[in-house]
Amino acid sequence: MASLAPAEMQIRSSFDSVKEAKQEHEGRTGSSFGAYFNIISVCAGVGTLQLPYVLNLGGWIGLVLFVLAACMAIYTGTLLIRCLYAREGTRLSSYPAVGREAFGRVGHILVMFFNYTLLVGGGSIYVMLSGMNLAFLFPNVPLSPREWMAVSAAVILLPLLLLKTLKEAAILSVFGTLTTAAVAVITAALCGTMLGDEGHQAAHSLVNVENLPVALATISFAYSGNMVYPHVEESMRHPGSWSRVLTSAVATITAIYVTISVPAYLALGSDTLSPITLHLPAGTASFCANVLITIHVLLAAPILITSFTLDLERAWGIEVQRIGRVKEFLGRAFIRTASVTVAALIAMYMPSFGSFMSLLGAIDTCMLVFVLPIICYMRLFGWRSIRPLELVWCAIILIIGLMGCVLGSISAVKEMMEETTN
């Protein structure tokens, strides 16, 4: 990880060069602690539920993929933030702005497509999961899963209207992270009791080569924080600490994933399904786990959707300084209500949680997390600015990212078509 030091120094020095500008200085009052929890909250919730199934798909080799994906995500996340300071004397506002700076209008459109479809699609996954969980938790309430998804969307909308930026949403992230950690511990404990049952048997695989692309695509979604990183870093009072915050957050996320995935796959083997909490033995503990993960999803979804709407609000000039406080609130409320509505409709009509997550992971996150940060960085700073060993590392990341994107997309689409047919 020593190779990340120059990037961190560049972030620090680049920010120092613009810190006197009011436009860049405003809003930087968030703590590194809050940024740490924002990253975990966005990434860990859905990944916690899906990654035990990844071991079923790919076998125990999936644990190696966890660590590999974590290292790749830390590196590319650092490069992405460095790209925000590529233009001397200012800071680019978003991931799509980095695409424009690197490749002009084509780059802007390409990054915007991947970024926004992932933000809205990720929000849809959260709505879908919370609706499924609520239907599972309250079977006697005469509401279908789709109707529960509508209820979830309404709950998610409330903090979106009350909280304006990610700095203000940091408190949601703290509670979301704590609930995710609790779910991991409860699930691991339940799976441990299953291992102790007399006559317990489960089939395991070391490696399933044919499923590795879709496994990698799903893992990439579990580390897909890149689309919110520019907004998280924008809120930090000390942006030079970004690399340390990101490394700490991703390490924590990986620890949570291993804590829940290993016991679950040991206990369930080839019967491991997604989301894992809906396939645990019935009882108080599994009920509590589902309650906690539902709370996490409802708290984390506003962070994803806020990142999407902040870009729209900035692009459309919805700011207090320009249109006044009342019009700014009404415009913001309209955009955020429309965004949640779209996310809810997608959630209601997707065939399944697992295949939709795999598809998003393949198409969007493999590009946003692994491929585009490196391509944009090389375009903005030149490949000669990267040390030889780092160039090899970049090549490995690009190859893995592109393979996951192409092969993972094919596998996910086939799976989705089969589910739709059935």
CSV table of C-alpha atoms in Angstrom, one decimal:
chain,number,residue,atom,x,y,z
A,1,MET,CA,0.0,0.0,0.0
A,2,ALA,CA,3.0,2.3,0.0
A,3,SER,CA,2.3,3.1,-3.6
A,4,LEU,CA,-0.7,5.1,-2.5
A,5,ALA,CA,1.3,7.7,-0.7
A,6,PRO,CA,2.0,9.9,-3.7
A,7,ALA,CA,-1.7,10.0,-4.5
A,8,GLU,CA,-2.5,11.0,-1.0
A,9,MET,CA,0.2,13.7,-1.1
A,10,GLN,CA,-1.2,15.0,-4.4
A,11,ILE,CA,-4.7,15.2,-2.9
A,12,ARG,CA,-3.4,17.1,0.0
A,13,SER,CA,-1.3,19.6,-2.0
A,14,SER,CA,-4.0,20.0,-4.7
A,15,PHE,CA,-6.6,20.9,-2.1
A,16,ASP,CA,-4.2,23.3,-0.3
A,17,SER,CA,-3.9,25.2,-3.6
A,18,VAL,CA,-7.6,25.9,-3.8
A,19,LYS,CA,-8.6,26.1,-0.1
A,20,GLU,CA,-8.8,29.9,-0.2
A,21,ALA,CA,-11.6,29.8,-2.9
A,22,LYS,CA,-14.9,30.2,-1.2
A,23,GLN,CA,-16.6,27.8,-3.6
A,24,GLU,CA,-14.3,25.0,-2.7
A,25,HIS,CA,-14.1,25.8,1.0
A,26,GLU,CA,-17.9,25.9,1.7
A,27,GLY,CA,-19.4,22.8,3.2
A,28,ARG,CA,-16.1,21.2,4.3
A,29,THR,CA,-17.0,20.7,7.9
A,30,GLY,CA,-17.6,16.9,7.9
A,31,SER,CA,-15.3,14.7,9.9
A,32,SER,CA,-13.1,11.8,8.7
A,33,PHE,CA,-15.0,9.7,11.1
A,34,GLY,CA,-18.3,10.6,9.3
A,35,ALA,CA,-16.7,9.8,5.9
A,36,TYR,CA,-15.6,6.4,7.2
A,37,PHE,CA,-19.1,5.5,8.2
A,38,ASN,CA,-20.6,6.9,5.0
A,39,ILE,CA,-18.4,4.5,2.9
A,40,ILE,CA,-19.2,1.5,5.0
A,41,SER,CA,-22.9,2.2,5.1
A,42,VAL,CA,-23.1,2.5,1.3
A,43,CYS,CA,-21.1,-0.6,0.5
A,44,ALA,CA,-21.6,-3.1,3.3
A,45,GLY,CA,-25.4,-3.5,3.7
A,46,VAL,CA,-26.3,-5.3,0.5
A,47,GLY,CA,-22.9,-6.9,0.1
A,48,THR,CA,-23.3,-8.5,3.5
A,49,LEU,CA,-26.4,-10.4,2.3
A,50,GLN,CA,-25.1,-11.4,-1.1
A,51,LEU,CA,-21.5,-12.4,-0.5
A,52,PRO,CA,-22.2,-15.8,1.2
A,53,TYR,CA,-23.9,-16.7,-2.1
A,54,VAL,CA,-20.8,-15.6,-3.9
A,55,LEU,CA,-18.9,-18.4,-2.2
A,56,ASN,CA,-21.6,-20.8,-3.4
A,57,LEU,CA,-21.1,-19.5,-6.9
A,58,GLY,CA,-17.3,-19.5,-7.0
A,59,GLY,CA,-16.3,-21.8,-4.2
A,60,TRP,CA,-13.8,-21.0,-1.4
A,61,ILE,CA,-11.6,-19.2,-4.0
A,62,GLY,CA,-14.2,-16.4,-3.5
A,63,LEU,CA,-12.3,-15.4,-0.3
A,64,VAL,CA,-9.3,-14.6,-2.4
A,65,LEU,CA,-11.5,-12.5,-4.6
A,66,PHE,CA,-12.7,-10.6,-1.6
A,67,VAL,CA,-9.2,-9.5,-0.7
A,68,LEU,CA,-8.2,-8.9,-4.3
A,69,ALA,CA,-11.3,-6.7,-4.9
A,70,ALA,CA,-10.7,-4.8,-1.7
A,71,CYS,CA,-7.1,-3.9,-2.7
A,72,MET,CA,-8.3,-2.9,-6.2
A,73,ALA,CA,-11.1,-0.8,-4.7
A,74,ILE,CA,-8.7,1.1,-2.4
A,75,TYR,CA,-6.3,1.8,-5.2
A,76,THR,CA,-8.8,3.0,-7.7
A,77,GLY,CA,-10.8,4.9,-5.1
A,78,THR,CA,-7.6,6.9,-4.3
A,79,LEU,CA,-6.9,7.5,-8.0
A,80,LEU,CA,-10.5,8.8,-8.5
A,81,ILE,CA,-10.2,11.4,-5.8
A,82,ARG,CA,-6.8,12.5,-7.2
A,83,CYS,CA,-8.5,13.0,-10.5
A,84,LEU,CA,-10.8,15.6,-8.9
A,85,TYR,CA,-7.8,17.8,-8.5
A,86,ALA,CA,-6.4,17.4,-12.0
A,87,ARG,CA,-7.3,21.0,-13.0
A,88,GLU,CA,-4.9,23.4,-11.2
A,89,GLY,CA,-6.6,25.9,-8.9
A,90,THR,CA,-10.0,24.1,-8.6
A,91,ARG,CA,-11.7,20.9,-7.8
A,92,LEU,CA,-13.9,18.9,-10.2
A,93,SER,CA,-17.4,18.4,-8.7
A,94,SER,CA,-18.2,14.8,-9.5
A,95,TYR,CA,-17.3,11.5,-11.2
A,96,PRO,CA,-18.9,12.6,-14.5
A,97,ALA,CA,-16.9,15.8,-14.3
A,98,VAL,CA,-13.8,13.7,-14.2
A,99,GLY,CA,-14.9,11.9,-17.3
A,100,ARG,CA,-15.4,15.2,-19.1
A,101,GLU,CA,-12.0,16.5,-18.0
A,102,ALA,CA,-10.4,13.3,-19.3
A,103,PHE,CA,-12.3,12.6,-22.5
A,104,GLY,CA,-14.5,15.6,-23.2
A,105,ARG,CA,-18.3,15.2,-23.9
A,106,VAL,CA,-18.0,11.5,-24.7
A,107,GLY,CA,-16.2,10.8,-21.4
A,108,HIS,CA,-18.8,12.8,-19.5
A,109,ILE,CA,-21.8,10.9,-21.1
A,110,LEU,CA,-20.1,7.5,-20.6
A,111,VAL,CA,-19.3,8.1,-16.9
A,112,MET,CA,-22.6,9.7,-16.2
A,113,PHE,CA,-24.4,6.7,-17.7
A,114,PHE,CA,-22.6,4.2,-15.6
A,115,ASN,CA,-22.6,6.4,-12.5
A,116,TYR,CA,-26.3,7.3,-12.5
A,117,THR,CA,-27.6,3.9,-13.5
A,118,LEU,CA,-25.6,2.4,-10.6
A,119,LEU,CA,-26.9,5.1,-8.1
A,120,VAL,CA,-30.5,4.6,-9.1
A,121,GLY,CA,-30.1,0.9,-9.5
A,122,GLY,CA,-28.4,0.6,-6.2
A,123,GLY,CA,-31.3,2.5,-4.6
A,124,SER,CA,-33.7,0.1,-6.3
A,125,ILE,CA,-31.9,-2.8,-4.8
A,126,TYR,CA,-32.3,-1.3,-1.4
A,127,VAL,CA,-36.0,-0.7,-1.9
A,128,MET,CA,-36.4,-4.2,-3.2
A,129,LEU,CA,-34.6,-5.8,-0.3
A,130,SER,CA,-36.4,-3.7,2.4
A,131,GLY,CA,-39.8,-4.6,0.8
A,132,MET,CA,-38.9,-8.3,0.7
A,133,ASN,CA,-37.7,-8.2,4.3
A,134,LEU,CA,-40.8,-6.4,5.5
A,135,ALA,CA,-43.1,-8.9,3.8
A,136,PHE,CA,-41.1,-11.7,5.5
A,137,LEU,CA,-41.2,-10.0,8.9
A,138,PHE,CA,-44.9,-9.2,8.8
A,139,PRO,CA,-46.6,-12.1,7.0
A,140,ASN,CA,-50.0,-11.4,8.6
A,141,VAL,CA,-50.2,-7.9,7.2
A,142,PRO,CA,-52.2,-8.0,4.0
A,143,LEU,CA,-49.6,-6.3,1.8
A,144,SER,CA,-47.7,-7.9,-1.1
A,145,PRO,CA,-43.9,-7.5,-1.4
A,146,ARG,CA,-44.5,-4.8,-4.1
A,147,GLU,CA,-46.7,-2.9,-1.8
A,148,TRP,CA,-44.1,-3.2,1.0
A,149,MET,CA,-41.6,-1.8,-1.5
A,150,ALA,CA,-43.8,1.3,-1.9
A,151,VAL,CA,-43.9,1.7,1.8
A,152,SER,CA,-40.1,1.4,2.0
A,153,ALA,CA,-39.8,4.1,-0.7
A,154,ALA,CA,-41.9,6.5,1.3
A,155,VAL,CA,-39.8,5.9,4.4
A,156,ILE,CA,-36.6,6.4,2.4
A,157,LEU,CA,-37.9,9.7,0.9
A,158,LEU,CA,-38.4,11.3,4.4
A,159,PRO,CA,-34.6,11.8,5.2
A,160,LEU,CA,-34.0,12.7,1.6
A,161,LEU,CA,-36.3,15.7,2.1
A,162,LEU,CA,-34.9,16.6,5.5
A,163,LEU,CA,-31.2,16.1,4.9
A,164,LYS,CA,-29.5,18.2,2.2
A,165,THR,CA,-25.9,16.7,1.9
A,166,LEU,CA,-23.9,13.7,2.8
A,167,LYS,CA,-22.3,15.6,5.7
A,168,GLU,CA,-25.8,15.8,7.3
A,169,ALA,CA,-26.5,12.2,6.5
A,170,ALA,CA,-23.4,10.9,8.4
A,171,ILE,CA,-25.5,10.1,11.5
A,172,LEU,CA,-27.6,7.7,9.4
A,173,SER,CA,-24.3,6.0,8.3
A,174,VAL,CA,-23.2,5.4,11.9
A,175,PHE,CA,-26.5,3.6,12.8
A,176,GLY,CA,-26.4,1.8,9.4
A,177,THR,CA,-22.9,0.5,10.0
A,178,LEU,CA,-23.7,-0.7,13.5
A,179,THR,CA,-26.8,-2.6,12.3
A,180,THR,CA,-24.7,-4.3,9.5
A,181,ALA,CA,-22.1,-5.4,12.0
A,182,ALA,CA,-24.7,-6.8,14.3
A,183,VAL,CA,-26.4,-8.7,11.4
A,184,ALA,CA,-23.0,-10.3,10.5
A,185,VAL,CA,-22.4,-11.4,14.1
A,186,ILE,CA,-26.0,-12.8,14.5
A,187,THR,CA,-25.8,-14.7,11.2
A,188,ALA,CA,-22.4,-16.1,12.0
A,189,ALA,CA,-23.7,-17.3,15.3
A,190,LEU,CA,-26.8,-18.9,13.8
A,191,CYS,CA,-24.7,-20.7,11.2
A,192,GLY,CA,-22.4,-21.8,14.0
A,193,THR,CA,-25.3,-23.5,15.7
A,194,MET,CA,-26.2,-25.3,12.5
A,195,LEU,CA,-22.7,-26.7,12.2
A,196,GLY,CA,-23.2,-28.2,15.7
A,197,ASP,CA,-26.4,-30.0,14.7
A,198,GLU,CA,-26.1,-33.8,14.7
A,199,GLY,CA,-25.9,-35.2,11.2
A,200,HIS,CA,-25.2,-31.8,9.6
A,201,GLN,CA,-23.9,-32.0,6.1
A,202,ALA,CA,-23.1,-29.4,3.4
A,203,ALA,CA,-21.4,-29.6,0.1
A,204,HIS,CA,-18.6,-27.2,-0.7
A,205,SER,CA,-16.4,-26.4,-3.7
A,206,LEU,CA,-12.9,-25.1,-3.8
A,207,VAL,CA,-13.4,-23.4,-7.1
A,208,ASN,CA,-16.2,-23.2,-9.8
A,209,VAL,CA,-14.4,-21.7,-12.8
A,210,GLU,CA,-17.6,-21.2,-14.9
A,211,ASN,CA,-19.2,-19.0,-12.2
A,212,LEU,CA,-16.1,-16.9,-11.4
A,213,PRO,CA,-17.1,-14.0,-13.7
A,214,VAL,CA,-20.5,-13.5,-12.1
A,215,ALA,CA,-19.0,-14.0,-8.7
A,216,LEU,CA,-16.5,-11.2,-9.4
A,217,ALA,CA,-19.2,-9.0,-10.7
A,218,THR,CA,-21.2,-9.5,-7.6
A,219,ILE,CA,-18.2,-8.8,-5.4
A,220,SER,CA,-17.5,-5.6,-7.3
A,221,PHE,CA,-20.9,-4.3,-6.4
A,222,ALA,CA,-20.1,-5.0,-2.7
A,223,TYR,CA,-17.2,-2.5,-3.0
A,224,SER,CA,-19.1,0.0,-5.2
A,225,GLY,CA,-18.5,3.2,-3.3
A,226,ASN,CA,-16.8,5.1,-6.1
A,227,MET,CA,-20.0,6.7,-7.2
A,228,VAL,CA,-20.4,8.5,-3.9
A,229,TYR,CA,-16.7,9.0,-3.1
A,230,PRO,CA,-16.5,12.5,-4.7
A,231,HIS,CA,-19.4,13.7,-2.5
A,232,VAL,CA,-18.1,12.0,0.6
A,233,GLU,CA,-14.6,13.6,0.1
A,234,GLU,CA,-16.2,16.9,-0.7
A,235,SER,CA,-17.7,17.0,2.8
A,236,MET,CA,-14.4,16.2,4.6
A,237,ARG,CA,-12.8,19.0,6.7
A,238,HIS,CA,-9.4,17.3,6.0
A,239,PRO,CA,-9.5,15.9,2.5
A,240,GLY,CA,-5.8,14.9,2.7
A,241,SER,CA,-6.9,12.1,5.0
A,242,TRP,CA,-8.9,10.5,2.2
A,243,SER,CA,-6.5,7.5,1.5
A,244,ARG,CA,-6.4,6.6,5.2
A,245,VAL,CA,-10.2,6.9,5.6
A,246,LEU,CA,-10.8,4.8,2.5
A,247,THR,CA,-8.3,2.1,3.5
A,248,SER,CA,-9.8,1.8,7.0
A,249,ALA,CA,-13.4,1.7,5.7
A,250,VAL,CA,-12.6,-1.0,3.0
A,251,ALA,CA,-10.7,-3.1,5.5
A,252,THR,CA,-13.7,-2.9,7.9
A,253,ILE,CA,-16.1,-3.8,5.1
A,254,THR,CA,-14.0,-6.9,4.1
A,255,ALA,CA,-13.8,-8.0,7.8
A,256,ILE,CA,-17.7,-7.9,7.9
A,257,TYR,CA,-17.9,-9.8,4.7
A,258,VAL,CA,-15.6,-12.6,5.9
A,259,THR,CA,-17.4,-12.8,9.2
A,260,ILE,CA,-20.7,-13.5,7.7
A,261,SER,CA,-19.7,-15.4,4.5
A,262,VAL,CA,-17.4,-18.1,5.9
A,263,PRO,CA,-19.8,-19.5,8.6
A,264,ALA,CA,-22.8,-19.2,6.2
A,265,TYR,CA,-21.1,-21.2,3.4
A,266,LEU,CA,-19.7,-23.7,6.0
A,267,ALA,CA,-23.2,-24.3,7.3
A,268,LEU,CA,-25.3,-24.2,4.1
A,269,GLY,CA,-22.8,-25.1,1.4
A,270,SER,CA,-24.4,-25.4,-2.0
A,271,ASP,CA,-27.8,-24.5,-0.4
A,272,THR,CA,-26.5,-20.9,0.3
A,273,LEU,CA,-28.9,-18.5,-1.3
A,274,SER,CA,-29.3,-14.7,-1.5
A,275,PRO,CA,-30.2,-12.7,0.6
A,276,ILE,CA,-28.8,-14.9,3.3
A,277,THR,CA,-30.9,-13.6,6.1
A,278,LEU,CA,-34.1,-14.8,4.5
A,279,HIS,CA,-32.8,-18.4,4.5
A,280,LEU,CA,-31.7,-18.8,8.1
A,281,PRO,CA,-33.5,-21.1,10.6
A,282,ALA,CA,-36.6,-19.4,12.0
A,283,GLY,CA,-36.4,-17.9,15.4
A,284,THR,CA,-35.8,-14.8,17.4
A,285,ALA,CA,-32.2,-14.4,16.3
A,286,SER,CA,-33.0,-14.6,12.5
A,287,PHE,CA,-36.0,-12.3,13.1
A,288,CYS,CA,-33.7,-9.7,14.7
A,289,ALA,CA,-31.2,-10.1,11.9
A,290,ASN,CA,-33.8,-9.3,9.3
A,291,VAL,CA,-35.1,-6.3,11.4
A,292,LEU,CA,-31.6,-4.9,11.6
A,293,ILE,CA,-30.7,-5.3,8.0
A,294,THR,CA,-34.0,-3.7,7.0
A,295,ILE,CA,-33.1,-0.7,9.2
A,296,HIS,CA,-29.7,-0.6,7.6
A,297,VAL,CA,-31.1,-0.6,4.1
A,298,LEU,CA,-33.6,2.2,4.9
A,299,LEU,CA,-30.8,4.3,6.4
A,300,ALA,CA,-28.3,3.6,3.6
A,301,ALA,CA,-30.5,4.1,0.6
A,302,PRO,CA,-30.8,7.9,1.2
A,303,ILE,CA,-27.0,8.2,0.9
A,304,LEU,CA,-27.0,6.6,-2.6
A,305,ILE,CA,-29.9,8.6,-3.9
A,306,THR,CA,-28.6,11.8,-2.4
A,307,SER,CA,-25.4,11.4,-4.4
A,308,PHE,CA,-27.4,11.1,-7.5
A,309,THR,CA,-29.7,14.1,-6.8
A,310,LEU,CA,-26.9,16.4,-5.7
A,311,ASP,CA,-25.4,16.2,-9.2
A,312,LEU,CA,-28.8,17.0,-10.7
A,313,GLU,CA,-29.4,19.8,-8.4
A,314,ARG,CA,-26.0,21.3,-9.1
A,315,ALA,CA,-26.5,20.9,-12.9
A,316,TRP,CA,-29.9,22.6,-12.8
A,317,GLY,CA,-28.8,25.4,-10.6
A,318,ILE,CA,-31.0,24.5,-7.6
A,319,GLU,CA,-29.2,26.6,-5.0
A,320,VAL,CA,-30.3,28.9,-2.3
A,321,GLN,CA,-28.0,31.7,-3.6
A,322,ARG,CA,-29.6,31.6,-7.0
A,323,ILE,CA,-33.3,31.0,-6.5
A,324,GLY,CA,-34.0,31.5,-2.8
A,325,ARG,CA,-34.6,29.2,0.1
A,326,VAL,CA,-38.3,28.3,-0.7
A,327,LYS,CA,-37.8,27.6,-4.4
A,328,GLU,CA,-34.6,25.7,-3.6
A,329,PHE,CA,-36.4,23.4,-1.2
A,330,LEU,CA,-39.3,22.8,-3.7
A,331,GLY,CA,-36.9,22.0,-6.5
A,332,ARG,CA,-34.9,19.7,-4.4
A,333,ALA,CA,-38.0,18.0,-3.1
A,334,PHE,CA,-39.3,17.4,-6.6
A,335,ILE,CA,-36.0,15.9,-7.9
A,336,ARG,CA,-35.7,13.6,-4.9
A,337,THR,CA,-39.3,12.5,-4.9
A,338,ALA,CA,-39.0,11.7,-8.6
A,339,SER,CA,-35.8,9.8,-8.1
A,340,VAL,CA,-37.2,7.6,-5.3
A,341,THR,CA,-40.3,6.9,-7.4
A,342,VAL,CA,-38.2,5.7,-10.3
A,343,ALA,CA,-36.1,3.5,-8.0
A,344,ALA,CA,-39.3,2.1,-6.4
A,345,LEU,CA,-40.8,1.2,-9.8
A,346,ILE,CA,-37.6,-0.5,-10.9
A,347,ALA,CA,-37.5,-2.5,-7.7
A,348,MET,CA,-41.2,-3.6,-8.1
A,349,TYR,CA,-40.7,-5.1,-11.6
A,350,MET,CA,-37.3,-6.7,-11.4
A,351,PRO,CA,-37.4,-10.5,-11.4
A,352,SER,CA,-35.1,-11.2,-8.5
A,353,PHE,CA,-32.7,-9.6,-6.0
A,354,GLY,CA,-29.6,-11.7,-6.8
A,355,SER,CA,-29.7,-11.5,-10.6
A,356,PHE,CA,-30.3,-7.7,-10.6
A,357,MET,CA,-27.4,-7.2,-8.2
A,358,SER,CA,-25.2,-9.3,-10.4
A,359,LEU,CA,-26.1,-7.4,-13.5
A,360,LEU,CA,-25.5,-4.0,-11.9
A,361,GLY,CA,-22.2,-5.4,-10.6
A,362,ALA,CA,-21.1,-6.5,-14.0
A,363,ILE,CA,-22.1,-3.6,-16.1
A,364,ASP,CA,-21.8,-0.6,-13.8
A,365,THR,CA,-19.5,-1.4,-10.9
A,366,CYS,CA,-16.8,-3.2,-12.9
A,367,MET,CA,-16.5,-0.1,-15.0
A,368,LEU,CA,-16.9,2.5,-12.3
A,369,VAL,CA,-14.8,0.8,-9.6
A,370,PHE,CA,-12.0,-0.9,-11.6
A,371,VAL,CA,-11.8,0.4,-15.2
A,372,LEU,CA,-12.7,4.1,-15.5
A,373,PRO,CA,-10.6,5.5,-12.6
A,374,ILE,CA,-7.4,4.1,-14.1
A,375,ILE,CA,-8.3,5.2,-17.6
A,376,CYS,CA,-9.2,8.7,-16.5
A,377,TYR,CA,-6.1,9.0,-14.3
A,378,MET,CA,-3.8,7.9,-17.1
A,379,ARG,CA,-5.4,10.4,-19.5
A,380,LEU,CA,-5.2,13.3,-17.0
A,381,PHE,CA,-1.8,12.7,-15.5
A,382,GLY,CA,-0.1,10.5,-18.2
A,383,TRP,CA,1.0,6.9,-17.8
A,384,ARG,CA,4.6,8.1,-17.2
A,385,SER,CA,3.5,9.5,-13.9
A,386,ILE,CA,2.9,5.9,-12.7
A,387,ARG,CA,5.7,3.8,-11.4
A,388,PRO,CA,6.5,0.5,-13.4
A,389,LEU,CA,5.1,-1.8,-10.7
A,390,GLU,CA,2.0,0.3,-10.4
A,391,LEU,CA,1.6,0.1,-14.2
A,392,VAL,CA,1.6,-3.7,-13.9
A,393,TRP,CA,-1.0,-3.5,-11.1
A,394,CYS,CA,-3.1,-1.1,-13.2
A,395,ALA,CA,-3.0,-3.6,-16.1
A,396,ILE,CA,-4.1,-6.4,-13.9
A,397,ILE,CA,-7.0,-4.4,-12.5
A,398,LEU,CA,-8.1,-3.4,-16.1
A,399,ILE,CA,-8.0,-7.0,-17.3
A,400,ILE,CA,-10.0,-8.3,-14.3
A,401,GLY,CA,-12.5,-5.4,-14.5
A,402,LEU,CA,-13.1,-5.8,-18.2
A,403,MET,CA,-13.5,-9.6,-17.9
A,404,GLY,CA,-15.9,-9.2,-15.0
A,405,CYS,CA,-17.9,-6.7,-17.0
A,406,VAL,CA,-18.3,-8.7,-20.2
A,407,LEU,CA,-18.5,-12.3,-18.9
A,408,GLY,CA,-20.4,-11.3,-15.8
A,409,SER,CA,-23.0,-9.4,-17.8
A,410,ILE,CA,-23.6,-12.4,-20.1
A,411,SER,CA,-24.1,-14.7,-17.1
A,412,ALA,CA,-26.3,-12.2,-15.2
A,413,VAL,CA,-28.5,-11.6,-18.3
A,414,LYS,CA,-28.9,-15.4,-18.8
A,415,GLU,CA,-29.8,-15.9,-15.2
A,416,MET,CA,-32.4,-13.0,-15.3
A,417,MET,CA,-33.9,-14.4,-18.5
A,418,GLU,CA,-34.3,-17.8,-17.0
A,419,GLU,CA,-36.0,-16.3,-13.9
A,420,THR,CA,-38.3,-14.3,-16.0
A,421,THR,CA,-39.3,-17.3,-18.0
A,422,ASN,CA,-39.9,-19.4,-14.9
